[in-house]
Amino acid sequence: MSSLPNEILSHIFEICFLNQDTQNLGCIRPWRDCALSTRLLWSKLSVGLMAGNSWLDRAGQIPLSIDLYYGEPEFDHEALEDVFTPSRNWKAVSLEVYEPTYNPCVQEILEAVLIHAPMLESFSIRLTGIVPSESRTLLVPTRTIEIGFTPRLSTISVHPSYRFRLSLSNVHVYGNIRDLTLRWPKSISHCLHILERCPNVEVLRISLTEEQPPPPRTVVLTLKKLHTLNLCGYVDGAKDFGDFLDGLTTPSLAELTIQVGMTFKSTSPRHWPNLFQLLVRSQPPLKTLTLMGTHMTANTIVDCLRNTPQLTVISGDKELFSPIVMDALTPSLQPLKVALCPMLRVIGVKGEPASLPALTWMIYSRWKLSKQKLSGEIYEVQSPAVDDHQVPRRM
């Protein structure tokens, strides 16, 4: 057999397994290379109830990891009930569920995985099937996800297409959670409550909408270890999600992204002091800032940049690159003028800038000043037209 090339062995291998019962099919070591080169073997994977039981039972008491798409409830329900039993030890669970209507089987899976999981380290669920519309009827809380005894849980990602409620047990602590993704939590108040139970979170990705009436501000939550915040918000009126920022202090924040989508047409700048107040309150060592669709006034953006002296990367849309903001970032020797964000190195332009001449002059002024100081600094510019343009040290 060793004299036959894998190209021939792979065809023999396919003929051997195509009509065989998977439980009776064995693979000796000499077939390993052949199996790896048999494309048909890896092109389709179907795990039925009996094969699934055999597969999972062989792991014994070793914590299990599973990545599963659940799309046909009427066919998969029985198999999933057997897979997700409370007796199994889970290490990592990733679910993508097509759920056009509420499915009790999904709730049973969540309870089996999350109520008592001493070995669980990572949990992710993505719920699809409900297409959000402008009607707010789809944004009412439709599912509660309860997390119980999970002392090793460090990563949570909940990504439904509608609002949800994440219930954390009052008798357990969740200090190990470092990475948290929450899309459409029930409310801003509920989100702040979740973060209060996860005081050591380092990376937070969250999608929010406005809350009316706004949550009462009693205590400002300090997240000492949060270094990355990605906030996506949707606004359909004068009120927005700024109350979430008002409830936080982030002294270690190094990377901040804020993207705002609006369901009503409004292009006029608005007074939005929430980000500025967060930066003043926290004084974080912010290195990277991205602002998209915030529609903040230019003066408010300048106030924010005054509180980010360590900023090295900035990106955004036309509001960020208005003449007023570019002027604040442009240095000058005659007359003497110190620009904001002196450590700025990378500029990302998303969409059409509000003032391309002002942006160009700002970059040239910084390059010219660095050349005169012989500092050897290089500024990078990223835009749709120029992916990576470097202003050289010598012309």
GROMACS .gro file of C-alpha atoms in nm:
model
  395
    1MET     CA    1   0.000   0.000   0.000
    2SER     CA    2   0.292   0.231   0.069
    3SER     CA    3   0.386   0.219  -0.298
    4LEU     CA    4   0.055   0.372  -0.408
    5PRO     CA    5   0.032   0.752  -0.431
    6ASN     CA    6  -0.227   0.935  -0.221
    7GLU     CA    7  -0.415   1.036  -0.535
    8ILE     CA    8  -0.505   0.670  -0.593
    9LEU     CA    9  -0.546   0.582  -0.227
   10SER     CA   10  -0.793   0.865  -0.179
   11HIS     CA   11  -1.028   0.714  -0.439
   12ILE     CA   12  -1.000   0.374  -0.268
   13PHE     CA   13  -1.068   0.541   0.065
   14GLU     CA   14  -1.382   0.711  -0.068
   15ILE     CA   15  -1.517   0.384  -0.204
   16CYS     CA   16  -1.455   0.219   0.133
   17PHE     CA   17  -1.642   0.471   0.345
   18LEU     CA   18  -1.925   0.590   0.120
   19ASN     CA   19  -2.155   0.297   0.195
   20GLN     CA   20  -2.025   0.207   0.539
   21ASP     CA   21  -2.188   0.265   0.874
   22THR     CA   22  -1.984   0.535   1.050
   23GLN     CA   23  -1.976   0.338   1.376
   24ASN     CA   24  -1.801   0.047   1.203
   25LEU     CA   25  -1.559   0.252   1.000
   26GLY     CA   26  -1.206   0.252   1.138
   27CYS     CA   27  -0.894   0.423   1.011
   28ILE     CA   28  -0.551   0.272   1.075
   29ARG     CA   29  -0.249   0.500   1.094
   30PRO     CA   30  -0.119   0.436   0.737
   31TRP     CA   31  -0.446   0.578   0.604
   32ARG     CA   32  -0.399   0.910   0.784
   33ASP     CA   33  -0.225   1.097   0.501
   34CYS     CA   34  -0.471   0.950   0.258
   35ALA     CA   35  -0.767   1.067   0.464
   36LEU     CA   36  -0.629   1.419   0.487
   37SER     CA   37  -0.597   1.435   0.108
   38THR     CA   38  -0.951   1.304   0.044
   39ARG     CA   39  -1.147   1.621  -0.024
   40LEU     CA   40  -1.485   1.450  -0.037
   41LEU     CA   41  -1.440   1.334   0.321
   42TRP     CA   42  -1.427   1.693   0.448
   43SER     CA   43  -1.681   1.845   0.211
   44LYS     CA   44  -1.984   1.733   0.411
   45LEU     CA   45  -2.023   1.652   0.779
   46SER     CA   46  -2.348   1.511   0.911
   47VAL     CA   47  -2.364   1.403   1.274
   48GLY     CA   48  -2.680   1.209   1.352
   49LEU     CA   49  -2.814   1.119   1.694
   50MET     CA   50  -2.631   0.787   1.738
   51ALA     CA   51  -2.304   0.910   1.586
   52GLY     CA   52  -2.323   1.225   1.798
   53ASN     CA   53  -2.369   1.022   2.114
   54SER     CA   54  -2.073   0.802   2.029
   55TRP     CA   55  -1.855   1.102   1.949
   56LEU     CA   56  -1.934   1.293   2.267
   57ASP     CA   57  -1.921   0.988   2.495
   58ARG     CA   58  -1.565   0.912   2.386
   59ALA     CA   59  -1.454   1.241   2.545
   60GLY     CA   60  -1.546   1.107   2.887
   61GLN     CA   61  -1.520   1.377   3.151
   62ILE     CA   62  -1.298   1.606   2.944
   63PRO     CA   63  -1.472   1.946   2.895
   64LEU     CA   64  -1.629   1.971   2.551
   65SER     CA   65  -1.611   2.245   2.288
   66ILE     CA   66  -1.880   2.280   2.023
   67ASP     CA   67  -1.959   2.521   1.739
   68LEU     CA   68  -2.310   2.456   1.611
   69TYR     CA   69  -2.560   2.600   1.365
   70TYR     CA   70  -2.921   2.520   1.458
   71GLY     CA   71  -3.160   2.588   1.173
   72GLU     CA   72  -3.427   2.317   1.152
   73PRO     CA   73  -3.597   2.283   1.492
   74GLU     CA   74  -3.838   2.009   1.387
   75PHE     CA   75  -3.550   1.783   1.278
   76ASP     CA   76  -3.271   1.882   1.517
   77HIS     CA   77  -3.467   1.901   1.840
   78GLU     CA   78  -3.425   1.538   1.948
   79ALA     CA   79  -3.053   1.530   1.869
   80LEU     CA   80  -2.987   1.859   2.045
   81GLU     CA   81  -3.174   1.747   2.356
   82ASP     CA   82  -2.935   1.455   2.382
   83VAL     CA   83  -2.625   1.663   2.311
   84PHE     CA   84  -2.699   1.944   2.554
   85THR     CA   85  -2.768   1.747   2.869
   86PRO     CA   86  -2.687   1.896   3.211
   87SER     CA   87  -2.447   1.607   3.277
   88ARG     CA   88  -2.196   1.715   3.013
   89ASN     CA   89  -1.896   1.936   3.094
   90TRP     CA   90  -1.863   2.226   2.852
   91LYS     CA   91  -1.550   2.429   2.788
   92ALA     CA   92  -1.658   2.641   2.489
   93VAL     CA   93  -2.002   2.669   2.329
   94SER     CA   94  -2.076   2.870   2.015
   95LEU     CA   95  -2.431   2.862   1.878
   96GLU     CA   96  -2.587   3.021   1.573
   97VAL     CA   97  -2.963   2.975   1.582
   98TYR     CA   98  -3.211   3.054   1.309
   99GLU     CA   99  -3.516   3.149   1.514
  100PRO     CA  100  -3.796   3.327   1.325
  101THR     CA  101  -4.024   3.268   1.625
  102TYR     CA  102  -3.961   3.193   1.990
  103ASN     CA  103  -3.829   2.838   2.024
  104PRO     CA  104  -3.841   2.670   2.369
  105CYS     CA  105  -3.571   2.425   2.261
  106VAL     CA  106  -3.322   2.712   2.245
  107GLN     CA  107  -3.409   2.808   2.601
  108GLU     CA  108  -3.353   2.449   2.713
  109ILE     CA  109  -3.008   2.451   2.550
  110LEU     CA  110  -2.916   2.775   2.724
  111GLU     CA  111  -3.025   2.639   3.061
  112ALA     CA  112  -2.831   2.315   3.012
  113VAL     CA  113  -2.513   2.502   2.921
  114LEU     CA  114  -2.522   2.805   3.151
  115ILE     CA  115  -2.698   2.722   3.477
  116HIS     CA  116  -2.420   2.500   3.615
  117ALA     CA  117  -2.101   2.494   3.409
  118PRO     CA  118  -1.790   2.488   3.630
  119MET     CA  119  -1.556   2.431   3.332
  120LEU     CA  120  -1.716   2.672   3.081
  121GLU     CA  121  -1.471   2.936   2.956
  122SER     CA  122  -1.641   3.079   2.648
  123PHE     CA  123  -2.005   3.117   2.544
  124SER     CA  124  -2.136   3.274   2.224
  125ILE     CA  125  -2.485   3.279   2.077
  126ARG     CA  126  -2.611   3.449   1.763
  127LEU     CA  127  -2.987   3.456   1.704
  128THR     CA  128  -3.111   3.531   1.352
  129GLY     CA  129  -3.440   3.505   1.171
  130ILE     CA  130  -3.620   3.814   1.300
  131VAL     CA  131  -3.554   4.110   1.073
  132PRO     CA  132  -3.572   4.439   1.269
  133SER     CA  133  -3.794   4.707   1.121
  134GLU     CA  134  -3.857   5.066   1.212
  135SER     CA  135  -4.137   4.945   1.435
  136ARG     CA  136  -4.028   4.923   1.796
  137THR     CA  137  -4.250   4.621   1.857
  138LEU     CA  138  -3.959   4.392   1.771
  139LEU     CA  139  -3.738   4.555   2.031
  140VAL     CA  140  -3.934   4.441   2.334
  141PRO     CA  141  -3.747   4.187   2.549
  142THR     CA  142  -3.828   3.841   2.416
  143ARG     CA  143  -3.568   3.620   2.578
  144THR     CA  144  -3.397   3.592   2.915
  145ILE     CA  145  -3.052   3.433   2.924
  146GLU     CA  146  -2.963   3.323   3.276
  147ILE     CA  147  -2.604   3.258   3.378
  148GLY     CA  148  -2.545   3.058   3.695
  149PHE     CA  149  -2.234   2.893   3.837
  150THR     CA  150  -1.964   2.960   3.577
  151PRO     CA  151  -1.645   3.043   3.772
  152ARG     CA  152  -1.415   3.009   3.468
  153LEU     CA  153  -1.629   3.199   3.219
  154SER     CA  154  -1.415   3.471   3.059
  155THR     CA  155  -1.586   3.544   2.725
  156ILE     CA  156  -1.955   3.611   2.659
  157SER     CA  157  -2.107   3.712   2.326
  158VAL     CA  158  -2.484   3.755   2.293
  159HIS     CA  159  -2.587   3.870   1.945
  160PRO     CA  160  -2.962   3.851   1.880
  161SER     CA  161  -3.166   4.061   1.637
  162TYR     CA  162  -3.394   4.179   1.917
  163ARG     CA  163  -3.363   4.291   2.275
  164PHE     CA  164  -3.277   4.043   2.547
  165ARG     CA  165  -3.221   4.026   2.919
  166LEU     CA  166  -2.904   3.875   3.066
  167SER     CA  167  -2.965   3.749   3.417
  168LEU     CA  168  -2.662   3.699   3.642
  169SER     CA  169  -2.701   3.501   3.963
  170ASN     CA  170  -2.690   3.704   4.283
  171VAL     CA  171  -2.503   3.428   4.467
  172HIS     CA  172  -2.209   3.398   4.226
  173VAL     CA  173  -1.934   3.636   4.117
  174TYR     CA  174  -1.825   3.698   3.758
  175GLY     CA  175  -1.484   3.854   3.806
  176ASN     CA  176  -1.322   3.632   3.542
  177ILE     CA  177  -1.521   3.780   3.254
  178ARG     CA  178  -1.277   3.975   3.038
  179ASP     CA  179  -1.443   3.989   2.694
  180LEU     CA  180  -1.809   4.090   2.667
  181THR     CA  181  -2.027   4.140   2.358
  182LEU     CA  182  -2.386   4.256   2.411
  183ARG     CA  183  -2.617   4.340   2.121
  184TRP     CA  184  -2.946   4.501   2.220
  185PRO     CA  185  -2.957   4.448   2.596
  186LYS     CA  186  -3.295   4.522   2.750
  187SER     CA  187  -3.205   4.877   2.855
  188ILE     CA  188  -2.915   5.104   2.943
  189SER     CA  189  -2.987   5.050   3.312
  190HIS     CA  190  -2.979   4.674   3.259
  191CYS     CA  191  -2.650   4.702   3.069
  192LEU     CA  192  -2.489   4.901   3.350
  193HIS     CA  193  -2.613   4.640   3.596
  194ILE     CA  194  -2.444   4.366   3.390
  195LEU     CA  195  -2.117   4.560   3.388
  196GLU     CA  196  -2.143   4.611   3.762
  197ARG     CA  197  -2.139   4.233   3.800
  198CYS     CA  198  -1.840   4.206   3.561
  199PRO     CA  199  -1.598   4.457   3.714
  200ASN     CA  200  -1.286   4.318   3.543
  201VAL     CA  201  -1.408   4.334   3.184
  202GLU     CA  202  -1.131   4.446   2.947
  203VAL     CA  203  -1.300   4.441   2.606
  204LEU     CA  204  -1.660   4.556   2.561
  205ARG     CA  205  -1.859   4.554   2.237
  206ILE     CA  206  -2.212   4.681   2.277
  207SER     CA  207  -2.510   4.791   2.068
  208LEU     CA  208  -2.762   5.026   2.226
  209THR     CA  209  -3.062   5.237   2.144
  210GLU     CA  210  -3.201   5.536   2.330
  211GLU     CA  211  -3.388   5.493   2.655
  212GLN     CA  212  -3.691   5.697   2.754
  213PRO     CA  213  -3.713   5.805   3.026
  214PRO     CA  214  -3.337   5.808   3.085
  215PRO     CA  215  -3.207   5.594   3.372
  216PRO     CA  216  -3.159   5.776   3.703
  217ARG     CA  217  -2.796   5.866   3.763
  218THR     CA  218  -2.704   5.769   4.117
  219VAL     CA  219  -2.366   5.594   4.101
  220VAL     CA  220  -2.105   5.614   3.824
  221LEU     CA  221  -1.955   5.272   3.751
  222THR     CA  222  -1.576   5.253   3.729
  223LEU     CA  223  -1.434   4.986   3.499
  224LYS     CA  224  -1.068   4.996   3.596
  225LYS     CA  225  -0.947   4.736   3.344
  226LEU     CA  226  -1.154   4.828   3.039
  227HIS     CA  227  -0.911   4.911   2.757
  228THR     CA  228  -1.127   4.859   2.446
  229LEU     CA  229  -1.481   4.991   2.396
  230ASN     CA  230  -1.676   4.951   2.072
  231LEU     CA  231  -2.013   5.123   2.099
  232CYS     CA  232  -2.275   5.103   1.825
  233GLY     CA  233  -2.588   5.310   1.884
  234TYR     CA  234  -2.911   5.375   1.699
  235VAL     CA  235  -3.116   5.689   1.738
  236ASP     CA  236  -3.472   5.752   1.621
  237GLY     CA  237  -3.540   6.077   1.801
  238ALA     CA  238  -3.389   6.361   1.998
  239LYS     CA  239  -3.290   6.121   2.277
  240ASP     CA  240  -2.993   5.889   2.233
  241PHE     CA  241  -2.771   5.644   2.422
  242GLY     CA  242  -2.546   5.908   2.579
  243ASP     CA  243  -2.677   5.810   2.923
  244PHE     CA  244  -2.468   5.494   2.895
  245LEU     CA  245  -2.146   5.697   2.876
  246ASP     CA  246  -2.267   5.913   3.163
  247GLY     CA  247  -2.278   5.602   3.382
  248LEU     CA  248  -1.914   5.502   3.326
  249THR     CA  249  -1.562   5.594   3.425
  250THR     CA  250  -1.288   5.424   3.222
  251PRO     CA  251  -0.940   5.520   3.350
  252SER     CA  252  -0.758   5.257   3.138
  253LEU     CA  253  -0.939   5.308   2.808
  254ALA     CA  254  -0.694   5.290   2.516
  255GLU     CA  255  -0.919   5.221   2.216
  256LEU     CA  256  -1.262   5.375   2.160
  257THR     CA  257  -1.498   5.333   1.865
  258ILE     CA  258  -1.839   5.501   1.848
  259GLN     CA  259  -2.070   5.442   1.552
  260VAL     CA  260  -2.414   5.598   1.538
  261GLY     CA  261  -2.698   5.512   1.305
  262MET     CA  262  -3.012   5.724   1.278
  263THR     CA  263  -3.355   5.617   1.157
  264PHE     CA  264  -3.457   5.977   1.094
  265LYS     CA  265  -3.290   6.215   0.851
  266SER     CA  266  -3.085   6.467   1.042
  267THR     CA  267  -2.756   6.602   0.914
  268SER     CA  268  -2.724   6.910   1.132
  269PRO     CA  269  -2.458   6.894   1.407
  270ARG     CA  270  -2.589   6.852   1.759
  271HIS     CA  271  -2.461   6.925   2.106
  272TRP     CA  272  -2.355   6.589   2.247
  273PRO     CA  273  -2.137   6.640   2.556
  274ASN     CA  274  -2.146   6.281   2.683
  275LEU     CA  275  -1.817   6.170   2.527
  276PHE     CA  276  -1.637   6.487   2.634
  277GLN     CA  277  -1.761   6.443   2.991
  278LEU     CA  278  -1.646   6.079   2.995
  279LEU     CA  279  -1.296   6.180   2.884
  280VAL     CA  280  -1.275   6.458   3.142
  281ARG     CA  281  -1.399   6.228   3.416
  282SER     CA  282  -1.174   5.933   3.324
  283GLN     CA  283  -0.858   6.097   3.183
  284PRO     CA  284  -0.778   5.771   2.997
  285PRO     CA  285  -0.455   5.697   2.807
  286LEU     CA  286  -0.654   5.687   2.482
  287LYS     CA  287  -0.444   5.583   2.182
  288THR     CA  288  -0.708   5.507   1.914
  289LEU     CA  289  -1.031   5.698   1.847
  290THR     CA  290  -1.294   5.632   1.578
  291LEU     CA  291  -1.608   5.845   1.544
  292MET     CA  292  -1.872   5.763   1.283
  293GLY     CA  293  -2.209   5.932   1.245
  294THR     CA  294  -2.202   6.110   1.580
  295HIS     CA  295  -2.305   6.445   1.426
  296MET     CA  296  -2.125   6.621   1.710
  297THR     CA  297  -2.046   6.988   1.667
  298ALA     CA  298  -1.689   7.069   1.569
  299ASN     CA  299  -1.628   7.252   1.896
  300THR     CA  300  -1.741   6.948   2.096
  301ILE     CA  301  -1.501   6.726   1.902
  302VAL     CA  302  -1.218   6.971   1.972
  303ASP     CA  303  -1.305   6.961   2.342
  304CYS     CA  304  -1.277   6.581   2.328
  305LEU     CA  305  -0.936   6.596   2.157
  306ARG     CA  306  -0.807   6.831   2.425
  307ASN     CA  307  -0.844   6.540   2.666
  308THR     CA  308  -0.661   6.283   2.451
  309PRO     CA  309  -0.296   6.396   2.453
  310GLN     CA  310  -0.166   6.041   2.391
  311LEU     CA  311  -0.378   5.982   2.081
  312THR     CA  312  -0.183   5.818   1.795
  313VAL     CA  313  -0.463   5.692   1.565
  314ILE     CA  314  -0.773   5.885   1.466
  315SER     CA  315  -1.038   5.793   1.209
  316GLY     CA  316  -1.389   5.894   1.122
  317ASP     CA  317  -1.624   6.066   0.880
  318LYS     CA  318  -1.664   6.427   0.767
  319GLU     CA  319  -1.763   6.563   1.110
  320LEU     CA  320  -1.423   6.463   1.243
  321PHE     CA  321  -1.239   6.632   0.955
  322SER     CA  322  -1.414   6.967   0.954
  323PRO     CA  323  -1.206   7.286   0.914
  324ILE     CA  324  -1.241   7.373   1.285
  325VAL     CA  325  -1.114   7.032   1.399
  326MET     CA  326  -0.832   7.030   1.144
  327ASP     CA  327  -0.724   7.376   1.256
  328ALA     CA  328  -0.700   7.253   1.616
  329LEU     CA  329  -0.474   6.968   1.497
  330THR     CA  330  -0.252   7.190   1.281
  331PRO     CA  331   0.074   7.317   1.440
  332SER     CA  332   0.249   7.641   1.348
  333LEU     CA  333   0.577   7.816   1.426
  334GLN     CA  334   0.481   8.160   1.295
  335PRO     CA  335   0.275   8.244   1.482
  336LEU     CA  336   0.357   7.984   1.746
  337LYS     CA  337   0.072   7.739   1.790
  338VAL     CA  338   0.083   7.402   1.962
  339ALA     CA  339  -0.151   7.150   1.800
  340LEU     CA  340  -0.370   6.908   1.988
  341CYS     CA  341  -0.276   6.539   1.989
  342PRO     CA  342   0.099   6.587   1.930
  343MET     CA  343   0.161   6.209   1.909
  344LEU     CA  344  -0.081   6.157   1.619
  345ARG     CA  345   0.061   5.914   1.360
  346VAL     CA  346  -0.224   5.751   1.167
  347ILE     CA  347  -0.529   5.917   1.012
  348GLY     CA  348  -0.817   5.711   0.872
  349VAL     CA  349  -1.068   5.888   0.646
  350LYS     CA  350  -1.397   5.701   0.613
  351GLY     CA  351  -1.612   5.849   0.341
  352GLU     CA  352  -1.563   6.195   0.195
  353PRO     CA  353  -1.385   6.438   0.431
  354ALA     CA  354  -1.559   6.765   0.506
  355SER     CA  355  -1.249   6.967   0.418
  356LEU     CA  356  -0.981   6.793   0.217
  357PRO     CA  357  -0.762   7.108   0.186
  358ALA     CA  358  -0.766   7.155   0.565
  359LEU     CA  359  -0.674   6.789   0.617
  360THR     CA  360  -0.393   6.813   0.364
  361TRP     CA  361  -0.256   7.130   0.525
  362MET     CA  362  -0.267   6.971   0.871
  363ILE     CA  363  -0.062   6.672   0.752
  364TYR     CA  364   0.187   6.893   0.568
  365SER     CA  365   0.230   7.124   0.867
  366ARG     CA  366   0.305   6.833   1.098
  367TRP     CA  367   0.550   6.683   0.851
  368LYS     CA  368   0.725   7.015   0.799
  369LEU     CA  369   0.756   7.073   1.173
  370SER     CA  370   0.892   6.723   1.229
  371LYS     CA  371   1.149   6.779   0.953
  372GLN     CA  372   1.266   7.102   1.111
  373LYS     CA  373   1.300   6.927   1.446
  374LEU     CA  374   1.481   6.633   1.278
  375SER     CA  375   1.262   6.402   1.481
  376GLY     CA  376   1.223   6.148   1.202
  377GLU     CA  377   0.850   6.116   1.256
  378ILE     CA  378   0.636   5.965   0.981
  379TYR     CA  379   0.265   6.027   0.938
  380GLU     CA  380   0.043   5.770   0.773
  381VAL     CA  381  -0.279   5.855   0.592
  382GLN     CA  382  -0.543   5.595   0.510
  383SER     CA  383  -0.829   5.675   0.276
  384PRO     CA  384  -1.038   5.497   0.012
  385ALA     CA  385  -0.823   5.651  -0.262
  386VAL     CA  386  -0.486   5.593  -0.091
  387ASP     CA  387  -0.467   5.282   0.125
  388ASP     CA  388  -0.135   5.358   0.290
  389HIS     CA  389   0.039   5.684   0.207
  390GLN     CA  390   0.347   5.792   0.399
  391VAL     CA  391   0.484   6.144   0.397
  392PRO     CA  392   0.861   6.094   0.358
  393ARG     CA  393   1.115   6.245   0.591
  394ARG     CA  394   1.313   6.394   0.303
  395MET     CA  395   1.180   6.514  -0.030
   0.00000   0.00000   0.00000
